[in-house]
Short mmCIF file of C-alpha atoms and ligand atoms in Angstrom, two decimals:
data_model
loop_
_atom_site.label_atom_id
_atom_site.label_comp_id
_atom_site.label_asym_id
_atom_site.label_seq_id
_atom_site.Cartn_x
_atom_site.Cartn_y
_atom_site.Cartn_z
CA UNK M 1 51.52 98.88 -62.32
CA UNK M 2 48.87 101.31 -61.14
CA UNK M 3 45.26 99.89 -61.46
CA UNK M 4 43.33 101.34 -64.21
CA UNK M 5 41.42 104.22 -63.78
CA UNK M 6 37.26 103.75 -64.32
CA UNK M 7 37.13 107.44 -63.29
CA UNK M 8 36.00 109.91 -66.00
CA UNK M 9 36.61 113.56 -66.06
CA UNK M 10 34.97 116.27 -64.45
CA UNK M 11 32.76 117.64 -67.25
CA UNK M 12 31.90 114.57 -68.08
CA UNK M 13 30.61 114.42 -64.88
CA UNK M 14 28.40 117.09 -65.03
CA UNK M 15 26.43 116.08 -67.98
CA UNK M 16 22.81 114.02 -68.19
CA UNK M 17 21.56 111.92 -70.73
CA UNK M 18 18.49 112.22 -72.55
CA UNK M 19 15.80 110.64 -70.60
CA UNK M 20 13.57 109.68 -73.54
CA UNK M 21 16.00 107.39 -74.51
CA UNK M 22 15.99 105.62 -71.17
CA UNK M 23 12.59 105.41 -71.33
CA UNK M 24 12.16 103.59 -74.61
CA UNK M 25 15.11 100.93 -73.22
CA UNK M 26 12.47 100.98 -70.08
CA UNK M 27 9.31 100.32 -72.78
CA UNK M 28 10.91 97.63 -75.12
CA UNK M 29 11.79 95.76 -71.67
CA UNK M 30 7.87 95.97 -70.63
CA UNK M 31 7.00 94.21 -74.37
CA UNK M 32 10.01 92.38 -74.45
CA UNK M 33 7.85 90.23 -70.78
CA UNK M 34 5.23 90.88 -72.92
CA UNK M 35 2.99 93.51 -71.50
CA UNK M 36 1.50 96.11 -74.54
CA UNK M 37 3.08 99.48 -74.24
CA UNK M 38 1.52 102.72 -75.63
CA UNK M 39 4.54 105.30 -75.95
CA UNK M 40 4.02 109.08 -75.48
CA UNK M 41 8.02 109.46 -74.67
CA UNK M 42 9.89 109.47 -77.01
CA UNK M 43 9.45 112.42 -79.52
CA UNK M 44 9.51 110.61 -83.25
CA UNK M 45 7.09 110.89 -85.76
CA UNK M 46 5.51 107.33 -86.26
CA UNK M 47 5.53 107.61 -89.93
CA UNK M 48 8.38 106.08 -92.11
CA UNK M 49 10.21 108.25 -94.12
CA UNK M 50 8.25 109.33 -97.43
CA UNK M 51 9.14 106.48 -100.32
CA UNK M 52 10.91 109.35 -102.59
CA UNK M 53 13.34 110.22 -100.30
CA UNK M 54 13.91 106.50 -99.32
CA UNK M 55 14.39 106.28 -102.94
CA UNK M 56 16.84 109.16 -103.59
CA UNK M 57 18.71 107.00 -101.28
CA UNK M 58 19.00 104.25 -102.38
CA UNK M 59 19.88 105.46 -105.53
CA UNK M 60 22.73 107.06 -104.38
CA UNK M 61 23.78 104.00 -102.71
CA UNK M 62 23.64 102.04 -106.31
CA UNK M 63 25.62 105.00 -108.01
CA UNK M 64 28.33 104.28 -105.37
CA UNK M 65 27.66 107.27 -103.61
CA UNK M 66 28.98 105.96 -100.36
CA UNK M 67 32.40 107.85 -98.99
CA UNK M 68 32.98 110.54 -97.30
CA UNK M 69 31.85 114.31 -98.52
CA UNK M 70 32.86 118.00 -97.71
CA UNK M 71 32.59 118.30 -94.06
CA UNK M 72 30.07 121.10 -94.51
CA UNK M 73 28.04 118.99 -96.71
CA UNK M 74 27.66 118.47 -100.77
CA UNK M 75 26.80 121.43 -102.35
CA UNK M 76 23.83 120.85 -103.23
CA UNK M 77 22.46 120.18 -100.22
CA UNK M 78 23.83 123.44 -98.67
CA UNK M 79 22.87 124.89 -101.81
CA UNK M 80 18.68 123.65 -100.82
CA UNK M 81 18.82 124.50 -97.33
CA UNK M 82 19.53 128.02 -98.64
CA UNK M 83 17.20 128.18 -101.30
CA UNK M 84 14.75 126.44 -99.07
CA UNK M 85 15.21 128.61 -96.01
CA UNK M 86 15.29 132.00 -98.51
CA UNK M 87 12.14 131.27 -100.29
CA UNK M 88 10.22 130.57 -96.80
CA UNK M 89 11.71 132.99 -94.91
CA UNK M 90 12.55 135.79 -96.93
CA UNK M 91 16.19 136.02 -95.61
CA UNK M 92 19.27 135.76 -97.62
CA UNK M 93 21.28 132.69 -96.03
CA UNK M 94 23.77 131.87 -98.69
CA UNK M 95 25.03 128.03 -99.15
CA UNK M 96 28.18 128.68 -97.75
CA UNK M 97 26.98 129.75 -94.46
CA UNK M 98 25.49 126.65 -94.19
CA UNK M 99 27.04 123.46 -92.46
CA UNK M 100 25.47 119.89 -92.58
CA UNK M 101 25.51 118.14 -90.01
CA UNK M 102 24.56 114.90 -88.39
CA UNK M 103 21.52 115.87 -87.02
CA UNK M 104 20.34 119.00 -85.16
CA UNK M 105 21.87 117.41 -81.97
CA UNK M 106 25.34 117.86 -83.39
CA UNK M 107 24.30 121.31 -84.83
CA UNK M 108 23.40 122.78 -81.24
CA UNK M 109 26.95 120.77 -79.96
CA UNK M 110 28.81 122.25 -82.77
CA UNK M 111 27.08 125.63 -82.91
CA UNK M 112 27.30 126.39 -78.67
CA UNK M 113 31.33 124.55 -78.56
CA UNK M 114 32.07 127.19 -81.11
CA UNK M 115 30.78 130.48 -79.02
CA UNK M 116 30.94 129.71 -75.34
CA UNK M 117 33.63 130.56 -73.42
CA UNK M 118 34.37 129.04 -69.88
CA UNK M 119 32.33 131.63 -67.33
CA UNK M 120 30.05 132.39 -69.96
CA UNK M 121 26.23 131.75 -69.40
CA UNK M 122 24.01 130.69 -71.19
CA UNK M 123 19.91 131.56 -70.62
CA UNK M 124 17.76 128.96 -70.92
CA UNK M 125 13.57 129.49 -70.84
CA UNK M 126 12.62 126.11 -68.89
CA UNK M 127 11.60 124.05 -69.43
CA UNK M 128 13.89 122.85 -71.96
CA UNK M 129 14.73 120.40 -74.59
CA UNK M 130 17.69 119.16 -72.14
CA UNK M 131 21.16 119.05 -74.82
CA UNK M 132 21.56 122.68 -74.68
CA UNK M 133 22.41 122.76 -71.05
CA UNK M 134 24.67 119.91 -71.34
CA UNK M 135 27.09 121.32 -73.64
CA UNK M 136 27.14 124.75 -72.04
CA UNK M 137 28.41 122.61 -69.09
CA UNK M 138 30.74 120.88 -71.05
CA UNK M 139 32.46 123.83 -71.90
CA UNK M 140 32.47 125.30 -68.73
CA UNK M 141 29.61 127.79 -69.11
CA UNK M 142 26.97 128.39 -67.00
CA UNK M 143 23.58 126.92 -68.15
CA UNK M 144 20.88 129.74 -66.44
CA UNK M 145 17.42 128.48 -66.16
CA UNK M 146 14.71 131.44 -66.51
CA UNK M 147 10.91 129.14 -66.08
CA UNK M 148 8.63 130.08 -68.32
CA UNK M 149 4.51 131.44 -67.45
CA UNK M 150 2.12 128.71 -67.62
CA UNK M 151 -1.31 129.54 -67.55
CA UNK M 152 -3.96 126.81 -67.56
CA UNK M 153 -6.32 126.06 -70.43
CA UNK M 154 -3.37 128.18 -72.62
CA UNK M 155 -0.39 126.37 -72.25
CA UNK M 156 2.98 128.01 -72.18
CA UNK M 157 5.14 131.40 -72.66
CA UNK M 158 8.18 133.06 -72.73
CA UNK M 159 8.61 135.35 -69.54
CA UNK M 160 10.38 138.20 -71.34
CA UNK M 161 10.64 140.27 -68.09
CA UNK M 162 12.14 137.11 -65.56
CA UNK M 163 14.97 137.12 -69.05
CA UNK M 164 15.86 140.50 -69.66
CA UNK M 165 16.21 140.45 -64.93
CA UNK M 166 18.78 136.82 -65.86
CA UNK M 167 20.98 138.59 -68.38
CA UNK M 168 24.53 139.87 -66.85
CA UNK M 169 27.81 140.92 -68.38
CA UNK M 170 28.94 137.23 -69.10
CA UNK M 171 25.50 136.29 -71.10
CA UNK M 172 26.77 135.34 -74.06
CA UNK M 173 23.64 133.17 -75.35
CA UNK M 174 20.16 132.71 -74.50
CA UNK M 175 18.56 129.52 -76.37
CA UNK M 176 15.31 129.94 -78.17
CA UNK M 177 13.51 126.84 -79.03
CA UNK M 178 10.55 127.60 -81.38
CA UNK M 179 8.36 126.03 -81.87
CA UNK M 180 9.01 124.22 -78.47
CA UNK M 181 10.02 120.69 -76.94
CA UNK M 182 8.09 119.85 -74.68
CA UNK M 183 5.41 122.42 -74.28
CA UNK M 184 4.05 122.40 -77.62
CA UNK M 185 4.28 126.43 -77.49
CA UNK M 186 4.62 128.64 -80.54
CA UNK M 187 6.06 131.77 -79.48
CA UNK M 188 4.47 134.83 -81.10
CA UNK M 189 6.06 136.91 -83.15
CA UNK M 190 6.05 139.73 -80.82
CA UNK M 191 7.76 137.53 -78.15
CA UNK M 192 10.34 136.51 -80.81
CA UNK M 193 10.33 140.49 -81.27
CA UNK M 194 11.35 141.36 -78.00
CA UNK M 195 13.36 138.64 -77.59
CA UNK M 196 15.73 139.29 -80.53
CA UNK M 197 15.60 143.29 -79.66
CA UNK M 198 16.91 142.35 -75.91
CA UNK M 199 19.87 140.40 -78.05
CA UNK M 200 20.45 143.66 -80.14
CA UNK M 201 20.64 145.57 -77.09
CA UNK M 202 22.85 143.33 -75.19
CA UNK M 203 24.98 141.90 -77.69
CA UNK M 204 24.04 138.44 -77.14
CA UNK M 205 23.60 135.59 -79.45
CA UNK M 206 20.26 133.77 -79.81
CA UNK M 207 20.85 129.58 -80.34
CA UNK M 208 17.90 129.17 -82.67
CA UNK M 209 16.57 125.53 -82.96
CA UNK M 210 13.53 125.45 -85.18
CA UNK M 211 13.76 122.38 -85.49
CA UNK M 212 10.01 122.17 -85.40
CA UNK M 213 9.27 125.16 -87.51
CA UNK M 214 6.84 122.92 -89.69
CA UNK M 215 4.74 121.54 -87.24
CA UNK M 216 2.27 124.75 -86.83
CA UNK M 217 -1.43 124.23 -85.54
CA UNK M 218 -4.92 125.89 -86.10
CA UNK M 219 -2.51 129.11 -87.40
CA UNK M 220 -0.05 129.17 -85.59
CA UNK M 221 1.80 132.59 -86.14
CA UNK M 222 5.21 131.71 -86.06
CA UNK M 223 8.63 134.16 -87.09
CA UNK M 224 12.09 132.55 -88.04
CA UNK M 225 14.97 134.57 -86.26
CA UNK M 226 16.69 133.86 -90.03
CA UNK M 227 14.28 136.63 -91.29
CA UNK M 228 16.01 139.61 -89.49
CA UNK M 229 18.24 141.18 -91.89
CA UNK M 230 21.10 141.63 -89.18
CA UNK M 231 20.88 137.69 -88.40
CA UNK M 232 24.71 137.57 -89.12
CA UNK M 233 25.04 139.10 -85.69
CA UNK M 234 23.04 137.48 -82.95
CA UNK M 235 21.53 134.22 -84.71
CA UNK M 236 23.45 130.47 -84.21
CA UNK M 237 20.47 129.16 -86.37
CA UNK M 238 19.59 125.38 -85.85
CA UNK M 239 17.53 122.86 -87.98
CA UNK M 240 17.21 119.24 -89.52
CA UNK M 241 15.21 116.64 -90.95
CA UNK M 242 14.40 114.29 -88.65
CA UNK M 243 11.52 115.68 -87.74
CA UNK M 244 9.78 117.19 -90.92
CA UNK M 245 10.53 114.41 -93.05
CA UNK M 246 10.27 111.65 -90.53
CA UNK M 247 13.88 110.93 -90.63
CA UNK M 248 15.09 110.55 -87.20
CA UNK M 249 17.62 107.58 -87.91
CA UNK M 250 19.16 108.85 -90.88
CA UNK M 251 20.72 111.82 -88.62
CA UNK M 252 20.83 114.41 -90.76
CA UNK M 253 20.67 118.60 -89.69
CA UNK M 254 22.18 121.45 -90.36
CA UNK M 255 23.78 125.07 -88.86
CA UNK M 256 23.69 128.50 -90.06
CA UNK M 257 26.38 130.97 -88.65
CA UNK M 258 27.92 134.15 -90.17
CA UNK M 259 30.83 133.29 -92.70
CA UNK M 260 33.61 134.16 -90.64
CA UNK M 261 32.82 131.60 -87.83
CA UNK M 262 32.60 129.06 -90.43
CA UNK M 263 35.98 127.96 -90.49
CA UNK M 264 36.63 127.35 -86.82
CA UNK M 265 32.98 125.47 -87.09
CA UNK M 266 34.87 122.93 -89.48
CA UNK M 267 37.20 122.26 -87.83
CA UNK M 268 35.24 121.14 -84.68
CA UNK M 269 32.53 119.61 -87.14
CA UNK M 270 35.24 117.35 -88.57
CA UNK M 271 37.10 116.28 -85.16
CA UNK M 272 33.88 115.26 -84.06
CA UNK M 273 32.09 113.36 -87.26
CA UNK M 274 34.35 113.92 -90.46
CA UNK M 275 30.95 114.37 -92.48
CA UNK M 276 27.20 113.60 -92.59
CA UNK M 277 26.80 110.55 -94.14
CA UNK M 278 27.38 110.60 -97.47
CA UNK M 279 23.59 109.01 -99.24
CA UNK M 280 21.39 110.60 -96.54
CA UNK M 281 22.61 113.74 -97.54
CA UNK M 282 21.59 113.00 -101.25
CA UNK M 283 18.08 111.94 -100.05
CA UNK M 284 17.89 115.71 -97.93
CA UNK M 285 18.41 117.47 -100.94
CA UNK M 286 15.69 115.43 -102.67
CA UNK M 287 13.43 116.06 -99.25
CA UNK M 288 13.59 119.87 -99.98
CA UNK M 289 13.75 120.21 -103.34
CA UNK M 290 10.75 116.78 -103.79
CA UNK M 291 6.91 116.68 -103.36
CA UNK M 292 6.21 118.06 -99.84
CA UNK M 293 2.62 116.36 -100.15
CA UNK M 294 3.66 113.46 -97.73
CA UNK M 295 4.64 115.84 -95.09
CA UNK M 296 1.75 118.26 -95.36
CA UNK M 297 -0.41 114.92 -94.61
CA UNK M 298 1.50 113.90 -91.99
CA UNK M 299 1.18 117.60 -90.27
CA UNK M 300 -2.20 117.15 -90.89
CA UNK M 301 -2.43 114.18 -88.47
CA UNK M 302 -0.46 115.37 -86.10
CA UNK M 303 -2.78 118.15 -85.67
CA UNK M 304 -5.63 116.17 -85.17
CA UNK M 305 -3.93 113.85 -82.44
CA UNK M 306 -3.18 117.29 -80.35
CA UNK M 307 -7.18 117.65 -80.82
CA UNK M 308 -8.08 114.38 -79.84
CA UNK M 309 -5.50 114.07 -76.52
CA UNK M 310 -6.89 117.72 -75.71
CA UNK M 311 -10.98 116.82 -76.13
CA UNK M 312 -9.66 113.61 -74.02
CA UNK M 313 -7.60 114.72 -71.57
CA UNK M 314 -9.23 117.83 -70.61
CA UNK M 315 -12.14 115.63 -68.91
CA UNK M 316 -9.69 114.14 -66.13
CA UNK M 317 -9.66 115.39 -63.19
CA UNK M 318 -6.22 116.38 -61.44
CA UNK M 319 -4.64 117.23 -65.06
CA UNK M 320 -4.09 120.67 -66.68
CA UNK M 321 -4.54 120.36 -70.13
CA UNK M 322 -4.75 122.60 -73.51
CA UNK M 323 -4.10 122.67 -76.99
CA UNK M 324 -0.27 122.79 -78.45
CA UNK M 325 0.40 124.76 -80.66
CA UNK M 326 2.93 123.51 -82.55
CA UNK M 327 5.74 120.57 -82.47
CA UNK M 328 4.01 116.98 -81.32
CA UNK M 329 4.16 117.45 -77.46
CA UNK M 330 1.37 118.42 -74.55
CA UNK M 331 3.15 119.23 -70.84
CA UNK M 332 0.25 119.32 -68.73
CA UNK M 333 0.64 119.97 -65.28
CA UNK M 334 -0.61 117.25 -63.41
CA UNK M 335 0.38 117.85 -59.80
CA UNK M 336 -2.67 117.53 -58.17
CA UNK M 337 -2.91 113.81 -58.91
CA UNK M 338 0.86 113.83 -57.79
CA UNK M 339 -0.24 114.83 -54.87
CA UNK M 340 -3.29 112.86 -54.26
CA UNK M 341 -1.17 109.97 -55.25
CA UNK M 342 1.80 111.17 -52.93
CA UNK M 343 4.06 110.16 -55.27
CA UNK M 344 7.12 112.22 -56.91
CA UNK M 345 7.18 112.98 -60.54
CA UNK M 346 9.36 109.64 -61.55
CA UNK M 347 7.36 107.66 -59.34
CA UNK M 348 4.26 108.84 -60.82
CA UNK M 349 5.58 107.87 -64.34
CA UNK M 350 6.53 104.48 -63.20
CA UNK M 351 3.01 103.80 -61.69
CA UNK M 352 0.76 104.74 -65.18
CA UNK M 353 3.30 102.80 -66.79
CA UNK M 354 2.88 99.86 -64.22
CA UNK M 355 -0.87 100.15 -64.19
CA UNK M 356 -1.45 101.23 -67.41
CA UNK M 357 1.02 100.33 -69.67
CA UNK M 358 1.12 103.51 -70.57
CA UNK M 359 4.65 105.39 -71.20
CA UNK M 360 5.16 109.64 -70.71
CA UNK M 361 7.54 111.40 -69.84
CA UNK M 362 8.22 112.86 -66.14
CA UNK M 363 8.72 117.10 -66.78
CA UNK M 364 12.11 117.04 -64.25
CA UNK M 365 13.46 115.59 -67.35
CA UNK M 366 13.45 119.23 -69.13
CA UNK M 367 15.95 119.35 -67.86
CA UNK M 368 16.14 121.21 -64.03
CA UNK M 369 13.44 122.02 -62.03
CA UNK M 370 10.81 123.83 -63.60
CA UNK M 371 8.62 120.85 -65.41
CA UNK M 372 8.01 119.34 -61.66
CA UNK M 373 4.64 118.51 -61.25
CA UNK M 374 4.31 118.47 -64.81
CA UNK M 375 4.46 115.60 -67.86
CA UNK M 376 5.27 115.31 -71.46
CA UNK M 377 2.93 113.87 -73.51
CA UNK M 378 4.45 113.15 -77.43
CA UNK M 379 1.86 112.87 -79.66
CA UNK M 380 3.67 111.22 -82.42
CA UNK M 381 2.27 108.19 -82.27
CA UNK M 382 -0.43 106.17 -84.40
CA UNK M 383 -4.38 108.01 -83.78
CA UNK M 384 -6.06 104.95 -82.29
CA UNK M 385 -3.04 104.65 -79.72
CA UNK M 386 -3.23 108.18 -78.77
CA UNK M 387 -7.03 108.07 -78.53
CA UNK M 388 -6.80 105.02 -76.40
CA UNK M 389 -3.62 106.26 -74.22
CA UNK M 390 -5.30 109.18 -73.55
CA UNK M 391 -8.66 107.53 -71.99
CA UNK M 392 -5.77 104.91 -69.95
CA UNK M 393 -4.54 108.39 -68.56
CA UNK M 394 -7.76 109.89 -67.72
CA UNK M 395 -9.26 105.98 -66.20
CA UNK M 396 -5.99 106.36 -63.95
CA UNK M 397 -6.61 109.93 -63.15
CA UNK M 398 -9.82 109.16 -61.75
CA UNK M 399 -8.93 106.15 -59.95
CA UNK M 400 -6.36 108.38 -58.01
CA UNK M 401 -8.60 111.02 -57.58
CA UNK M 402 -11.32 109.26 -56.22
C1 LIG Y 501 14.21 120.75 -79.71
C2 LIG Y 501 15.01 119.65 -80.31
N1 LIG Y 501 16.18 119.92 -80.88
C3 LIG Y 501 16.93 118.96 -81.42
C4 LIG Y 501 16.53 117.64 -81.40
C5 LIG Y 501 17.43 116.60 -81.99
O1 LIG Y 501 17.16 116.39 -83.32
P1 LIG Y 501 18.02 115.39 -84.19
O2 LIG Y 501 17.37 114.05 -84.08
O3 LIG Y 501 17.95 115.94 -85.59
O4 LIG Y 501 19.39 115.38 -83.67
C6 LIG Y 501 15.31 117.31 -80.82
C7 LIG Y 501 14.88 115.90 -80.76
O5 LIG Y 501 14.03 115.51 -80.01
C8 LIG Y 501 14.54 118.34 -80.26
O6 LIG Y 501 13.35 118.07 -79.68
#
């Protein structure tokens, strides 16, 4: 008998996990010894889910609402994503272009498995929110990282010219996070613009996640890519709830494609997870369609962290900060205390959360090589922490600096 095999295959291989998740197994070690741990890494909002939708839950649990739906969803729920995304975006997504999904993770997996073909590539402004890259690999396309302009005090943005130079004959997506993980950018609506136009010219599809399309700051100006009237042609449009409504556990998203794709989406969406599960879907509708009030508050905190790590961190020496725009995340560049430490960027990481028992994230996590020298900073985390984090970071900063 041949000895089994511990050997997994070759695109399996090539993929990465998601380092925020290492992290927090890294930070509940450090309190499980007992040391206090103040977590910028991982990107959840630190509110619990608002009590009506926890309610429209459980309700559904006590009707019996608990076996398996329509792979695309309920209908109602595709029914309020369409409503919902119609009457804030003006565009005219109807419920059956709509498929629910468990979480926006599995919409970008099921979304990219359905277009790429192997050889294809895929553009990617970096740095990135890592998943996209990993399933263009996985299907044996090319992921093709374009870095984005940073320009201190302003923070991050999309280098149109350094994308339109990356595209070739066998682009057959370019990924558009917006707002975006982890610079805390809101691209303008002239970048989206030109961005969509270059897509209309080339015949390329944009991979939409706007997944943080509520989290706007100080006015944000932000434009959905579902408000173009030809969005049937270029947009694989990506959303969810976990963060809007704080409901990161109940894994619950959704996917917009043209009608005729639909099918072939299905049939992936139910190899891979049958359905969304069953009572979280009742409690999405009731997050649409219910009292927003909750998540206007919460929005309203969120901004006034970014304020508060910006006023904070904009005193320390050897760190690059500004003001986000939108999402819950600051990437300042801090490679000039990198460099006075002589440390590399996971080093660095592991030494503020040695000395300071504080937690970020290192930028080579996003996912290649842009976001070296720089860190993510998730703001989603109770005031007080983030007020006191931020002065840990700026007491190390000037320890290193001297
Ligand atoms: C840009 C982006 N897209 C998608 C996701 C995944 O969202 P979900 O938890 O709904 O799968 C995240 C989570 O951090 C994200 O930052």
């Amino acid at each position: 008998m041949s000895a089994p095999t511990l050997d997994v295959g070759e695109r399996v291989k090539r993929i990465v996990g998601e380092t925020a998740f290492t992290f927090l197994a890294l930070a509940r070690e450090y309190e499980a010894r007992g040391r206090r741990v103040i977590s910028f890494g991982i990107g959840q909002p630190d509110f619990v889910t608002p009590a009506h939708i926890r309610e429209a839950a459980k309700r559904a649990l006590d009707e019996g609402f608990t076996g398996y739906t329509e792979t695309a969803g309920i209908p109602e729920l595709r029914e309020a994503i369409a409503e919902y995304l119609n009457s804030r975006y003006g565009s005219d997504v109807r419920p059956d272009e709509v498929v629910v999904t468990t979480g926006a993770k599995t919409a970008i997996f099921i979304g990219l498995a359905a277009y790429l073909r192997p050889g294809d590539e895929v553009i990617i402004p970096e740095p990135s929110y890592y998943a996209y890259a990993q399933v263009a690999k996985l299907f044996d396309a090319k992921p093709v990282f374009v870095p984005m302009r940073f320009e201190p005090g302003k923070g991050f943005s999309l280098d149109l010219e350094a994308i339109e130079d990356a595209v070739t004959p066998r682009t057959r997506v370019i990924v558009l996070n917006n707002p975006h993980n982890p610079t805390g950018a809101v691209f303008s609506p002239e970048e989206v613009d030109a961005l969509y136009e270059l897509a209309r010219r080339k015949g390329i599809m944009i991979a939409a996640d706007e997944i943080y399309d509520n989290f706007l700051f100080d006015g944000a100006r932000f434009k959905s890519v579902i408000s173009y009237p030809d969005w049937r042609d270029h947009v694989i449009y990506v959303n969810g709830f976990s963060k809007t409504f704080s409901m990161t556990g109940w894994r619950l998203g959704y996917l917009v494609v043209r009608r005729e794709v639909i099918p072939k989406m299905l049939d992936l969406a139910v190899t891979v997870y049958s359905c969304a599960t069953s009572f979280a879907q009742k409690a999405g509708v009731t997050a649409l369609r219910g009292d927003w009030g909750p998540v206007r508050e919460m929005i309203k905190a969120f901004e006034e962290r970014a304020r508060i790590l910006y006023d904070i961190l904009s005193k320390a020496p050897g760190i690059e900060a500004y003001m986000p725009q939108g999402a819950f995340y600051m990437f300042p560049r801090v490679k000039k205390l990198m460099d006075a430490m002589g440390v590399d960027d996971d080093a660095f990481v592991h030494r503020l959360l040695d000395e300071k028992g504080v937690l970020v994230l290192p930028g080579t996590a996003f996912p290649d090589k842009a976001g070296k020298g720089f860190i993510r900073i998730s703001f989603a985390t109770a005031t007080e922490l983030v007020r006191e984090g931020a002065q840990l970071i700026v007491e190390f900063a000037r320890e290193k600096m001297g």
